mmCIF file of C-alpha atoms in Angstrom:
data_model
loop_
_atom_site.group_PDB
_atom_site.id
_atom_site.type_symbol
_atom_site.label_atom_id
_atom_site.label_comp_id
_atom_site.label_asym_id
_atom_site.label_seq_id
_atom_site.Cartn_x
_atom_site.Cartn_y
_atom_site.Cartn_z
ATOM 1 C CA MET A 1 -6.821 7.534 16.973
ATOM 2 C CA PRO A 2 -8.231 6.853 13.462
ATOM 3 C CA PRO A 3 -10.917 4.178 13.145
ATOM 4 C CA LEU A 4 -9.771 0.637 12.413
ATOM 5 C CA PHE A 5 -11.452 -0.900 9.397
ATOM 6 C CA SER A 6 -12.242 -4.588 9.351
ATOM 7 C CA PRO A 7 -11.100 -6.889 6.545
ATOM 8 C CA VAL A 8 -13.188 -7.059 3.380
ATOM 9 C CA GLY A 9 -13.473 -10.147 1.184
ATOM 10 C CA PRO A 10 -10.308 -11.519 -0.444
ATOM 11 C CA VAL A 11 -8.354 -8.909 -2.403
ATOM 12 C CA GLY A 12 -5.796 -9.390 -5.170
ATOM 13 C CA TYR A 13 -2.606 -7.314 -5.164
ATOM 14 C CA VAL A 14 -1.378 -6.690 -8.727
ATOM 15 C CA LEU A 15 2.319 -5.814 -8.923
ATOM 16 C CA LYS A 16 4.659 -5.441 -11.889
ATOM 17 C CA ARG A 17 7.387 -7.368 -10.077
ATOM 18 C CA TYR A 18 7.334 -9.106 -6.730
ATOM 19 C CA PRO A 19 9.435 -9.005 -4.721
ATOM 20 C CA ARG A 20 11.521 -5.914 -5.360
ATOM 21 C CA PHE A 21 14.391 -5.135 -2.992
ATOM 22 C CA SER A 22 13.620 -1.414 -2.829
ATOM 23 C CA GLU A 23 9.834 -1.739 -2.352
ATOM 24 C CA THR A 24 9.739 -2.529 1.351
ATOM 25 C CA PHE A 25 6.631 -0.334 1.636
ATOM 26 C CA VAL A 26 4.620 -2.871 -0.396
ATOM 27 C CA VAL A 27 5.663 -5.768 1.836
ATOM 28 C CA SER A 28 5.010 -3.760 5.019
ATOM 29 C CA GLU A 29 1.521 -2.906 3.774
ATOM 30 C CA ILE A 30 0.759 -6.541 2.917
ATOM 31 C CA LEU A 31 1.970 -7.708 6.340
ATOM 32 C CA ALA A 32 -0.180 -5.082 8.072
ATOM 33 C CA HIS A 33 -3.264 -6.263 6.172
ATOM 34 C CA GLU A 34 -2.536 -9.859 7.077
ATOM 35 C CA ALA A 35 -2.040 -8.966 10.745
ATOM 36 C CA ALA A 36 -5.560 -7.515 10.668
ATOM 37 C CA GLY A 37 -6.965 -10.707 9.132
ATOM 38 C CA GLN A 38 -7.278 -9.450 5.562
ATOM 39 C CA LYS A 39 -7.038 -12.260 2.979
ATOM 40 C CA LEU A 40 -4.775 -11.387 0.045
ATOM 41 C CA GLU A 41 -3.404 -12.985 -3.093
ATOM 42 C CA ILE A 42 -0.455 -11.523 -4.977
ATOM 43 C CA PHE A 43 -0.184 -11.446 -8.779
ATOM 44 C CA ALA A 44 3.202 -10.635 -10.332
ATOM 45 C CA LEU A 45 3.313 -9.598 -13.994
ATOM 46 C CA ARG A 46 7.032 -9.680 -14.770
ATOM 47 C CA ASP A 47 10.020 -11.789 -13.749
ATOM 48 C CA VAL A 48 12.066 -10.953 -10.665
ATOM 49 C CA GLU A 49 15.243 -9.166 -11.759
ATOM 50 C CA GLU A 50 17.091 -8.921 -8.451
ATOM 51 C CA THR A 51 19.284 -11.308 -6.498
ATOM 52 C CA HIS A 52 18.900 -9.676 -3.045
ATOM 53 C CA PHE A 53 15.681 -9.859 -1.040
ATOM 54 C CA GLN A 54 14.457 -8.381 2.226
ATOM 55 C CA ASP A 55 14.280 -10.799 5.146
ATOM 56 C CA MET A 56 10.705 -9.826 6.036
ATOM 57 C CA LEU A 57 9.435 -11.485 2.843
ATOM 58 C CA GLY A 58 9.369 -14.773 4.735
ATOM 59 C CA ARG A 59 6.546 -13.461 6.936
ATOM 60 C CA VAL A 60 4.120 -12.929 4.020
ATOM 61 C CA ARG A 61 1.470 -15.679 3.940
ATOM 62 C CA ALA A 62 -0.364 -14.620 0.774
ATOM 63 C CA PRO A 63 0.155 -16.943 -2.195
ATOM 64 C CA VAL A 64 2.049 -15.479 -5.155
ATOM 65 C CA MET A 65 0.907 -16.203 -8.725
ATOM 66 C CA ARG A 66 3.279 -15.286 -11.545
ATOM 67 C CA LEU A 67 1.358 -14.590 -14.737
ATOM 68 C CA LYS A 68 2.994 -15.664 -17.973
ATOM 69 C CA ASP A 69 4.287 -12.644 -19.896
ATOM 70 C CA ARG A 70 6.029 -14.215 -22.884
ATOM 71 C CA PHE A 71 4.164 -15.894 -25.721
ATOM 72 C CA SER A 72 5.794 -17.630 -28.685
ATOM 73 C CA GLY A 73 2.607 -17.786 -30.760
ATOM 74 C CA CYS A 74 -1.137 -17.217 -30.711
ATOM 75 C CA GLU A 75 -1.997 -20.422 -28.799
ATOM 76 C CA GLY A 76 -1.529 -18.876 -25.362
ATOM 77 C CA LEU A 77 -3.751 -15.916 -26.190
ATOM 78 C CA TRP A 78 -6.394 -18.184 -27.706
ATOM 79 C CA GLN A 79 -6.490 -20.361 -24.550
ATOM 80 C CA ARG A 80 -7.068 -17.255 -22.461
ATOM 81 C CA LEU A 81 -9.768 -15.976 -24.787
ATOM 82 C CA ASP A 82 -11.511 -19.351 -24.684
ATOM 83 C CA ALA A 83 -11.434 -19.448 -20.873
ATOM 84 C CA ALA A 84 -12.811 -15.893 -20.752
ATOM 85 C CA ARG A 85 -15.578 -16.806 -23.211
ATOM 86 C CA ARG A 86 -16.686 -19.672 -20.964
ATOM 87 C CA GLU A 87 -16.294 -18.029 -17.532
ATOM 88 C CA LEU A 88 -16.542 -14.250 -17.955
ATOM 89 C CA PRO A 89 -19.745 -13.087 -19.610
ATOM 90 C CA GLY A 90 -18.631 -9.455 -19.555
ATOM 91 C CA ALA A 91 -15.185 -10.013 -21.068
ATOM 92 C CA TRP A 92 -16.160 -9.537 -24.715
ATOM 93 C CA ALA A 93 -17.743 -6.165 -24.084
ATOM 94 C CA VAL A 94 -14.543 -5.032 -22.337
ATOM 95 C CA LEU A 95 -12.366 -6.247 -25.214
ATOM 96 C CA GLU A 96 -14.554 -4.417 -27.738
ATOM 97 C CA ARG A 97 -13.876 -1.068 -26.086
ATOM 98 C CA ILE A 98 -10.141 -1.408 -25.326
ATOM 99 C CA ASP A 99 -8.778 2.120 -25.622
ATOM 100 C CA GLY A 100 -5.073 1.692 -26.245
ATOM 101 C CA ILE A 101 -3.757 1.805 -22.673
ATOM 102 C CA ALA A 102 -2.790 -1.872 -22.707
ATOM 103 C CA ASP A 103 -0.600 -3.705 -25.216
ATOM 104 C CA GLY A 104 -1.124 -7.316 -26.321
ATOM 105 C CA ARG A 105 0.847 -8.739 -23.418
ATOM 106 C CA ASP A 106 -1.204 -6.704 -20.939
ATOM 107 C CA VAL A 107 -4.452 -7.949 -22.519
ATOM 108 C CA ALA A 108 -3.311 -11.582 -22.346
ATOM 109 C CA GLN A 109 -2.353 -11.184 -18.672
ATOM 110 C CA ALA A 110 -5.619 -9.382 -17.897
ATOM 111 C CA LEU A 111 -7.591 -12.263 -19.416
ATOM 112 C CA GLU A 112 -5.718 -14.791 -17.278
ATOM 113 C CA LEU A 113 -6.032 -12.635 -14.164
ATOM 114 C CA ALA A 114 -9.774 -12.068 -14.663
ATOM 115 C CA VAL A 115 -10.412 -15.824 -14.861
ATOM 116 C CA MET A 116 -8.343 -16.363 -11.694
ATOM 117 C CA VAL A 117 -10.271 -13.581 -9.929
ATOM 118 C CA ARG A 118 -13.565 -15.273 -10.758
ATOM 119 C CA ARG A 119 -12.367 -18.758 -9.768
ATOM 120 C CA ARG A 120 -10.833 -17.561 -6.482
ATOM 121 C CA GLY A 121 -13.735 -15.370 -5.443
ATOM 122 C CA LEU A 122 -11.745 -12.146 -5.160
ATOM 123 C CA VAL A 123 -13.867 -9.065 -4.496
ATOM 124 C CA HIS A 124 -11.402 -6.306 -5.410
ATOM 125 C CA LEU A 125 -8.023 -5.693 -7.082
ATOM 126 C CA HIS A 126 -5.395 -3.234 -5.872
ATOM 127 C CA ALA A 127 -2.303 -2.247 -7.867
ATOM 128 C CA HIS A 128 0.813 -0.325 -6.901
ATOM 129 C CA PHE A 129 2.015 2.347 -9.362
ATOM 130 C CA GLY A 130 -0.236 3.706 -12.090
ATOM 131 C CA THR A 131 1.693 2.025 -14.900
ATOM 132 C CA VAL A 132 1.548 -1.572 -16.143
ATOM 133 C CA ALA A 133 0.130 -3.082 -12.935
ATOM 134 C CA THR A 134 -2.799 -0.669 -13.035
ATOM 135 C CA SER A 135 -3.292 -1.218 -16.780
ATOM 136 C CA VAL A 136 -3.711 -4.960 -16.197
ATOM 137 C CA ALA A 137 -5.785 -4.576 -13.011
ATOM 138 C CA ARG A 138 -8.132 -2.158 -14.789
ATOM 139 C CA LEU A 139 -8.880 -4.587 -17.629
ATOM 140 C CA ALA A 140 -9.068 -7.680 -15.422
ATOM 141 C CA ALA A 141 -11.425 -6.046 -12.934
ATOM 142 C CA ALA A 142 -13.774 -4.914 -15.710
ATOM 143 C CA MET A 143 -13.813 -8.402 -17.244
ATOM 144 C CA ALA A 144 -14.436 -10.056 -13.872
ATOM 145 C CA GLY A 145 -17.133 -7.570 -12.871
ATOM 146 C CA ILE A 146 -15.362 -6.228 -9.770
ATOM 147 C CA GLY A 147 -13.688 -2.941 -8.875
ATOM 148 C CA TYR A 148 -10.056 -1.919 -8.664
ATOM 149 C CA SER A 149 -7.936 0.696 -6.969
ATOM 150 C CA PHE A 150 -4.317 1.740 -7.184
ATOM 151 C CA THR A 151 -1.640 3.593 -5.276
ATOM 152 C CA ALA A 152 0.133 6.335 -7.231
ATOM 153 C CA HIS A 153 3.618 7.004 -5.891
ATOM 154 C CA ALA A 154 5.887 9.433 -7.780
ATOM 155 C CA LYS A 155 7.525 8.148 -10.964
ATOM 156 C CA ASP A 156 4.136 7.035 -12.255
ATOM 157 C CA ILE A 157 2.845 10.584 -11.729
ATOM 158 C CA TYR A 158 5.745 12.774 -12.833
ATOM 159 C CA HIS A 159 8.024 10.778 -15.151
ATOM 160 C CA ASP A 160 7.979 11.637 -18.847
ATOM 161 C CA TYR A 161 7.298 8.177 -20.310
ATOM 162 C CA ASP A 162 7.859 7.390 -23.981
ATOM 163 C CA ALA A 163 4.363 5.857 -24.120
ATOM 164 C CA PRO A 164 1.639 7.912 -22.378
ATOM 165 C CA GLN A 165 0.342 6.164 -19.260
ATOM 166 C CA GLN A 166 -3.119 7.773 -19.566
ATOM 167 C CA LEU A 167 -3.679 8.263 -15.876
ATOM 168 C CA ASP A 168 -6.868 10.144 -16.726
ATOM 169 C CA LEU A 169 -8.535 6.957 -18.016
ATOM 170 C CA LYS A 170 -7.204 4.859 -15.148
ATOM 171 C CA LEU A 171 -8.542 7.369 -12.631
ATOM 172 C CA ARG A 172 -11.870 7.521 -14.460
ATOM 173 C CA ASP A 173 -12.416 3.779 -14.116
ATOM 174 C CA ALA A 174 -10.875 3.194 -10.673
ATOM 175 C CA ASP A 175 -13.063 2.879 -7.600
ATOM 176 C CA VAL A 176 -10.403 4.781 -5.675
ATOM 177 C CA CYS A 177 -6.873 6.095 -6.204
ATOM 178 C CA VAL A 178 -4.684 6.743 -3.191
ATOM 179 C CA THR A 179 -1.364 8.531 -3.269
ATOM 180 C CA VAL A 180 1.405 8.842 -0.726
ATOM 181 C CA SER A 181 1.627 12.583 -0.017
ATOM 182 C CA ASP A 182 -0.502 15.708 0.139
ATOM 183 C CA TYR A 183 1.781 17.199 -2.520
ATOM 184 C CA ASN A 184 0.881 14.363 -4.905
ATOM 185 C CA LEU A 185 -2.785 14.674 -4.016
ATOM 186 C CA ALA A 186 -2.812 18.392 -4.823
ATOM 187 C CA HIS A 187 -1.028 17.735 -8.114
ATOM 188 C CA LEU A 188 -3.486 15.010 -9.147
ATOM 189 C CA ARG A 189 -6.477 17.199 -8.259
ATOM 190 C CA GLU A 190 -5.037 20.139 -10.164
ATOM 191 C CA THR A 191 -4.293 17.945 -13.191
ATOM 192 C CA PHE A 192 -7.416 15.760 -13.286
ATOM 193 C CA GLY A 193 -9.986 17.679 -11.251
ATOM 194 C CA PRO A 194 -11.330 17.444 -7.671
ATOM 195 C CA ASP A 195 -12.397 13.803 -7.734
ATOM 196 C CA PRO A 196 -13.723 12.436 -4.393
ATOM 197 C CA ARG A 197 -12.144 9.065 -5.244
ATOM 198 C CA LEU A 198 -8.678 10.609 -4.852
ATOM 199 C CA ALA A 199 -7.229 10.302 -1.362
ATOM 200 C CA ARG A 200 -3.923 10.490 0.464
ATOM 201 C CA VAL A 201 -2.705 7.487 2.459
ATOM 202 C CA TYR A 202 0.873 7.754 3.679
ATOM 203 C CA ASN A 203 3.186 4.768 3.385
ATOM 204 C CA GLY A 204 3.724 3.483 6.896
ATOM 205 C CA LEU A 205 6.168 1.515 9.019
ATOM 206 C CA ASP A 206 5.866 -1.394 11.404
ATOM 207 C CA LEU A 207 6.846 0.691 14.435
ATOM 208 C CA ALA A 208 7.607 -2.396 16.532
ATOM 209 C CA ARG A 209 10.394 -3.226 14.072
ATOM 210 C CA PHE A 210 11.875 0.270 14.368
ATOM 211 C CA ALA A 211 12.289 0.871 18.084
ATOM 212 C CA HIS A 212 13.416 4.384 18.929
ATOM 213 C CA ALA A 213 16.714 5.140 20.654
ATOM 214 C CA ALA A 214 18.459 8.430 21.304
ATOM 215 C CA PRO A 215 21.219 9.121 18.754
ATOM 216 C CA ASP A 216 24.714 8.122 19.829
ATOM 217 C CA PRO A 217 26.476 11.345 20.902
ATOM 218 C CA GLN A 218 29.827 9.888 19.815
ATOM 219 C CA ALA A 219 28.647 9.005 16.293
ATOM 220 C CA ARG A 220 30.230 10.888 13.381
ATOM 221 C CA GLU A 221 29.357 8.793 10.312
ATOM 222 C CA ILE A 222 26.993 9.956 7.578
ATOM 223 C CA LEU A 223 24.701 7.330 6.062
ATOM 224 C CA ALA A 224 22.812 7.396 2.749
ATOM 225 C CA VAL A 225 20.534 4.596 1.533
ATOM 226 C CA GLY A 226 18.725 4.144 -1.777
ATOM 227 C CA ARG A 227 18.952 3.003 -5.357
ATOM 228 C CA LEU A 228 21.930 4.478 -7.177
ATOM 229 C CA VAL A 229 19.863 6.487 -9.643
ATOM 230 C CA GLU A 230 19.789 10.168 -10.547
ATOM 231 C CA LYS A 231 16.757 11.172 -8.483
ATOM 232 C CA LYS A 232 18.431 10.100 -5.229
ATOM 233 C CA GLY A 233 20.980 12.892 -5.640
ATOM 234 C CA PHE A 234 23.997 10.920 -4.440
ATOM 235 C CA HIS A 235 26.240 12.803 -6.881
ATOM 236 C CA ILE A 236 25.219 15.974 -5.034
ATOM 237 C CA LEU A 237 26.062 14.295 -1.724
ATOM 238 C CA ILE A 238 29.549 13.336 -2.937
ATOM 239 C CA GLU A 239 30.202 16.922 -4.021
ATOM 240 C CA ALA A 240 28.993 18.123 -0.588
ATOM 241 C CA LEU A 241 31.394 15.676 1.069
ATOM 242 C CA ARG A 242 34.232 17.028 -1.100
ATOM 243 C CA LEU A 243 33.385 20.536 0.096
ATOM 244 C CA MET A 244 33.338 19.329 3.700
ATOM 245 C CA ALA A 245 36.767 17.728 3.280
ATOM 246 C CA GLU A 246 38.085 20.926 1.690
ATOM 247 C CA ALA A 247 36.875 22.826 4.776
ATOM 248 C CA GLY A 248 38.674 20.436 7.123
ATOM 249 C CA HIS A 249 35.760 18.096 7.912
ATOM 250 C CA ALA A 250 36.141 14.534 6.725
ATOM 251 C CA PRO A 251 33.460 12.248 8.188
ATOM 252 C CA VAL A 252 33.080 8.717 6.900
ATOM 253 C CA CYS A 253 30.034 8.314 4.650
ATOM 254 C CA ARG A 254 28.475 4.984 3.702
ATOM 255 C CA ILE A 255 26.175 4.823 0.663
ATOM 256 C CA VAL A 256 24.034 1.670 0.692
ATOM 257 C CA GLY A 257 22.302 0.511 -2.474
ATOM 258 C CA HIS A 258 22.847 -0.532 -6.051
ATOM 259 C CA GLY A 259 21.813 0.839 -9.421
ATOM 260 C CA GLU A 260 22.788 2.145 -12.808
ATOM 261 C CA GLU A 261 24.917 5.037 -11.504
ATOM 262 C CA GLN A 262 27.285 2.900 -9.414
ATOM 263 C CA GLY A 263 30.192 3.244 -11.862
ATOM 264 C CA ASP A 264 29.749 6.995 -12.221
ATOM 265 C CA LEU A 265 29.565 7.497 -8.462
ATOM 266 C CA ALA A 266 32.655 5.362 -7.881
ATOM 267 C CA ARG A 267 34.598 7.491 -10.390
ATOM 268 C CA GLN A 268 33.331 10.702 -8.792
ATOM 269 C CA ILE A 269 34.478 9.484 -5.367
ATOM 270 C CA ALA A 270 37.940 8.658 -6.710
ATOM 271 C CA ASP A 271 38.258 11.908 -8.695
ATOM 272 C CA SER A 272 37.241 13.902 -5.596
ATOM 273 C CA GLY A 273 39.962 12.289 -3.486
ATOM 274 C CA LEU A 274 37.362 10.733 -1.180
ATOM 275 C CA SER A 275 38.202 7.039 -1.579
ATOM 276 C CA GLY A 276 39.386 6.822 2.012
ATOM 277 C CA GLN A 277 36.156 8.101 3.527
ATOM 278 C CA VAL A 278 33.214 7.500 1.152
ATOM 279 C CA ARG A 279 32.215 3.870 0.684
ATOM 280 C CA LEU A 280 29.729 2.324 -1.720
ATOM 281 C CA GLU A 281 28.420 -0.551 0.377
ATOM 282 C CA GLY A 282 26.152 -2.229 -2.195
ATOM 283 C CA PRO A 283 22.669 -3.500 -1.282
ATOM 284 C CA ARG A 284 22.017 -4.629 2.286
ATOM 285 C CA PRO A 285 18.987 -6.327 3.895
ATOM 286 C CA GLN A 286 16.835 -4.202 6.137
ATOM 287 C CA ASP A 287 18.253 -5.564 9.402
ATOM 288 C CA GLU A 288 21.766 -4.547 8.350
ATOM 289 C CA VAL A 289 20.543 -1.117 7.257
ATOM 290 C CA ILE A 290 18.918 -0.622 10.664
ATOM 291 C CA ALA A 291 22.205 -1.557 12.360
ATOM 292 C CA LEU A 292 24.051 1.008 10.211
ATOM 293 C CA MET A 293 21.448 3.631 11.122
ATOM 294 C CA ARG A 294 21.951 3.025 14.822
ATOM 295 C CA ARG A 295 25.658 3.806 14.646
ATOM 296 C CA ALA A 296 25.449 6.781 12.269
ATOM 297 C CA ALA A 297 25.244 10.463 13.228
ATOM 298 C CA VAL A 298 22.959 11.589 10.412
ATOM 299 C CA MET A 299 21.054 10.264 7.397
ATOM 300 C CA ALA A 300 21.577 12.179 4.140
ATOM 301 C CA CYS A 301 18.723 11.960 1.623
ATOM 302 C CA PRO A 302 19.554 14.572 -1.045
ATOM 303 C CA CYS A 303 16.696 13.826 -3.484
ATOM 304 C CA ILE A 304 16.351 15.834 -6.692
ATOM 305 C CA VAL A 305 13.992 16.008 -9.645
ATOM 306 C CA GLY A 306 15.691 13.955 -12.366
ATOM 307 C CA SER A 307 16.291 15.164 -15.898
ATOM 308 C CA ASP A 308 13.413 12.920 -17.060
ATOM 309 C CA GLY A 309 11.015 14.307 -14.453
ATOM 310 C CA ASN A 310 11.416 11.291 -12.165
ATOM 311 C CA ARG A 311 11.457 12.098 -8.463
ATOM 312 C CA ASP A 312 10.835 10.576 -5.071
ATOM 313 C CA GLY A 313 7.523 10.879 -3.270
ATOM 314 C CA LEU A 314 8.310 10.160 0.355
ATOM 315 C CA PRO A 315 11.393 7.915 0.577
ATOM 316 C CA THR A 316 10.787 5.015 2.961
ATOM 317 C CA VAL A 317 14.343 5.273 4.224
ATOM 318 C CA LEU A 318 13.492 8.680 5.732
ATOM 319 C CA LEU A 319 10.607 7.134 7.650
ATOM 320 C CA GLU A 320 12.869 4.350 8.904
ATOM 321 C CA ALA A 321 15.655 6.683 10.004
ATOM 322 C CA MET A 322 13.292 9.063 11.780
ATOM 323 C CA ALA A 323 11.488 6.186 13.484
ATOM 324 C CA ILE A 324 14.614 4.747 15.081
ATOM 325 C CA GLY A 325 15.980 8.145 16.097
ATOM 326 C CA LEU A 326 18.572 8.942 13.407
ATOM 327 C CA PRO A 327 18.476 12.655 12.502
ATOM 328 C CA VAL A 328 17.975 13.394 8.798
ATOM 329 C CA VAL A 329 18.980 15.992 6.236
ATOM 330 C CA SER A 330 16.923 16.042 3.050
ATOM 331 C CA THR A 331 15.638 18.347 0.313
ATOM 332 C CA ASP A 332 12.481 20.292 -0.453
ATOM 333 C CA VAL A 333 11.300 17.900 -3.199
ATOM 334 C CA VAL A 334 7.687 16.734 -3.704
ATOM 335 C CA GLY A 335 6.200 15.544 -0.380
ATOM 336 C CA ILE A 336 9.393 15.404 1.691
ATOM 337 C CA PRO A 337 8.613 18.655 3.605
ATOM 338 C CA GLU A 338 5.445 16.963 4.934
ATOM 339 C CA LEU A 339 7.772 14.585 6.768
ATOM 340 C CA VAL A 340 11.029 16.500 7.250
ATOM 341 C CA ARG A 341 9.942 19.786 8.781
ATOM 342 C CA ASP A 342 12.962 22.058 8.785
ATOM 343 C CA GLY A 343 14.369 22.602 12.245
ATOM 344 C CA GLU A 344 11.597 20.515 13.825
ATOM 345 C CA THR A 345 11.876 16.902 12.631
ATOM 346 C CA GLY A 346 15.019 17.255 10.491
ATOM 347 C CA LEU A 347 16.897 19.713 8.304
ATOM 348 C CA LEU A 348 15.829 20.679 4.782
ATOM 349 C CA VAL A 349 18.041 22.190 2.098
ATOM 350 C CA PRO A 350 17.284 23.187 -1.517
ATOM 351 C CA GLU A 351 17.672 20.398 -4.052
ATOM 352 C CA ALA A 352 20.904 20.144 -6.071
ATOM 353 C CA ASP A 353 22.705 22.579 -3.709
ATOM 354 C CA PRO A 354 25.902 20.879 -2.469
ATOM 355 C CA GLU A 355 27.012 23.944 -0.495
ATOM 356 C CA ALA A 356 23.778 24.015 1.522
ATOM 357 C CA LEU A 357 23.896 20.246 1.982
ATOM 358 C CA ALA A 358 27.502 20.392 3.213
ATOM 359 C CA ALA A 359 26.637 23.138 5.699
ATOM 360 C CA ALA A 360 23.635 21.222 7.088
ATOM 361 C CA LEU A 361 25.580 17.971 7.425
ATOM 362 C CA THR A 362 28.517 19.725 9.113
ATOM 363 C CA ARG A 363 26.172 21.452 11.534
ATOM 364 C CA LEU A 364 24.240 18.328 12.484
ATOM 365 C CA VAL A 365 27.274 16.049 12.893
ATOM 366 C CA ALA A 366 28.721 18.587 15.335
ATOM 367 C CA ASP A 367 25.571 19.531 17.275
ATOM 368 C CA VAL A 368 24.692 16.638 19.573
ATOM 369 C CA THR A 369 21.912 18.582 21.307
ATOM 370 C CA GLN A 370 20.108 19.381 18.061
ATOM 371 C CA ARG A 371 20.429 15.786 16.924
ATOM 372 C CA ARG A 372 18.736 14.619 20.117
ATOM 373 C CA ASP A 373 15.920 17.181 19.850
ATOM 374 C CA LEU A 374 15.228 16.388 16.195
ATOM 375 C CA SER A 375 15.223 12.681 17.004
ATOM 376 C CA VAL A 376 12.498 12.987 19.636
ATOM 377 C CA ARG A 377 10.200 15.166 17.514
ATOM 378 C CA ALA A 378 10.715 13.026 14.420
ATOM 379 C CA ARG A 379 9.674 9.855 16.253
ATOM 380 C CA ALA A 380 6.552 11.583 17.556
ATOM 381 C CA LEU A 381 5.548 12.533 14.008
ATOM 382 C CA ILE A 382 6.138 8.994 12.717
ATOM 383 C CA GLU A 383 3.988 7.532 15.497
ATOM 384 C CA ALA A 384 1.208 10.027 14.831
ATOM 385 C CA GLN A 385 1.000 9.797 11.023
ATOM 386 C CA PHE A 386 3.090 6.944 9.603
ATOM 387 C CA ASP A 387 2.062 3.775 11.440
ATOM 388 C CA VAL A 388 1.579 1.066 8.797
ATOM 389 C CA ALA A 389 -1.283 -0.532 10.732
ATOM 390 C CA ALA A 390 -3.244 2.723 10.519
ATOM 391 C CA ALA A 391 -2.285 3.247 6.856
ATOM 392 C CA ALA A 392 -3.382 -0.269 5.860
ATOM 393 C CA SER A 393 -6.595 0.188 7.822
ATOM 394 C CA ALA A 394 -7.332 3.426 5.941
ATOM 395 C CA LEU A 395 -6.787 1.627 2.647
ATOM 396 C CA ARG A 396 -9.202 -1.140 3.683
ATOM 397 C CA GLY A 397 -11.703 1.563 4.527
ATOM 398 C CA HIS A 398 -11.471 2.896 0.975
ATOM 399 C CA TRP A 399 -11.901 -0.642 -0.376
ATOM 400 C CA ALA A 400 -14.959 -1.239 1.806
ATOM 401 C CA GLU A 401 -16.616 2.000 0.671
ATOM 402 C CA ALA A 402 -15.858 1.194 -2.984
ATOM 403 C CA ILE A 403 -17.248 -2.337 -2.712
ATOM 404 C CA GLN A 404 -20.380 -1.024 -1.014
ATOM 405 C CA ARG A 405 -20.914 1.642 -3.699
ATOM 406 C CA ARG A 406 -20.484 -0.906 -6.462
ATOM 407 C CA ALA A 407 -22.937 -3.303 -4.788
ATOM 408 C CA GLY A 408 -25.467 -0.490 -4.485
ATOM 409 C CA ARG A 409 -25.182 0.371 -8.164
ATOM 410 C CA GLN A 410 -25.558 -3.284 -9.168
ATOM 411 C CA GLU A 411 -28.618 -3.681 -6.926
ATOM 412 C CA ALA A 412 -30.200 -0.570 -8.385
ATOM 413 C CA ALA A 413 -29.572 -1.834 -11.915
#
């Protein structure tokens, strides 16, 4: 069993938006820290855009501060500069060497955040995704004289952004950068060099919330869950279902989620003659998704690399399905093979291959014995490597080492 790391001083979580319906992994991580006694404060940089929220949000005790991100004139920026001048002796030196990562809004939010960090006695900042949240955390931490870390997921690593995200500078200044798969870790090391501050920490699950049960031998439904965006590959799934129907197999498939491709997917379903068996269910809270998992035969997660380079790292829905005992079929994209080991913990097919996906789904819906065997081995893997308590503990260990290193450098100076 990995060592359990004690809480450090109060830490600020810097997030672009909080909450986000699809980012259950962030909430699970926060809850695991709090269960261990770690004090946290959450800083949200942009407005909430969604109308549906996960029920577990109500268990988070950390206060949430929403930093102003719209300014009608220079008064707001001047107030923040004045507060920094009075309370942050290192702020001016940081502002003098700003290197173009942050825009004016980011700088204004970093000034406000740095003052709050100093007033609240926070000892470290942690951001999720190496984009705007890390840009603001990087500046604010430097102004406040503390360290920062961030979790790099997938889009922030691989997506071709219009404005460069300059991960090299963010990695240079971070006390630690964790990422969610060995595949990502290898890519970051190959791209930026073998930095000891780079580490892999898997996203984890609250295993008590996802009790395992053997798959229902009578189940025949296929389930898919995720945002309706290109990288999820749901258009490939619908084509696979059309091929299955053409071959005389017509299982019901429920696709849970919402997103920009909803209209296109609905038209594809209708044009394929699948309106009677493929259902777009819209977003559902986690409890309802778990209930759907328990009555399904298989989870389809046909991820692809999008045309803009965007891709999934390790989809949380795969962890959830495998934890509760639902067999999975997925693709060989990014870090997924670390979780879905073909023929052992699930079935893997090549990305964007509807024929292979149709064959795997047909095989698994029909083979009750294989579904049961995959279910048992998948749960064992989740317990061994994807427990959120262990993942959060590992992250606190990285924070503790970073804080200790920084204190040593300051003492030596």
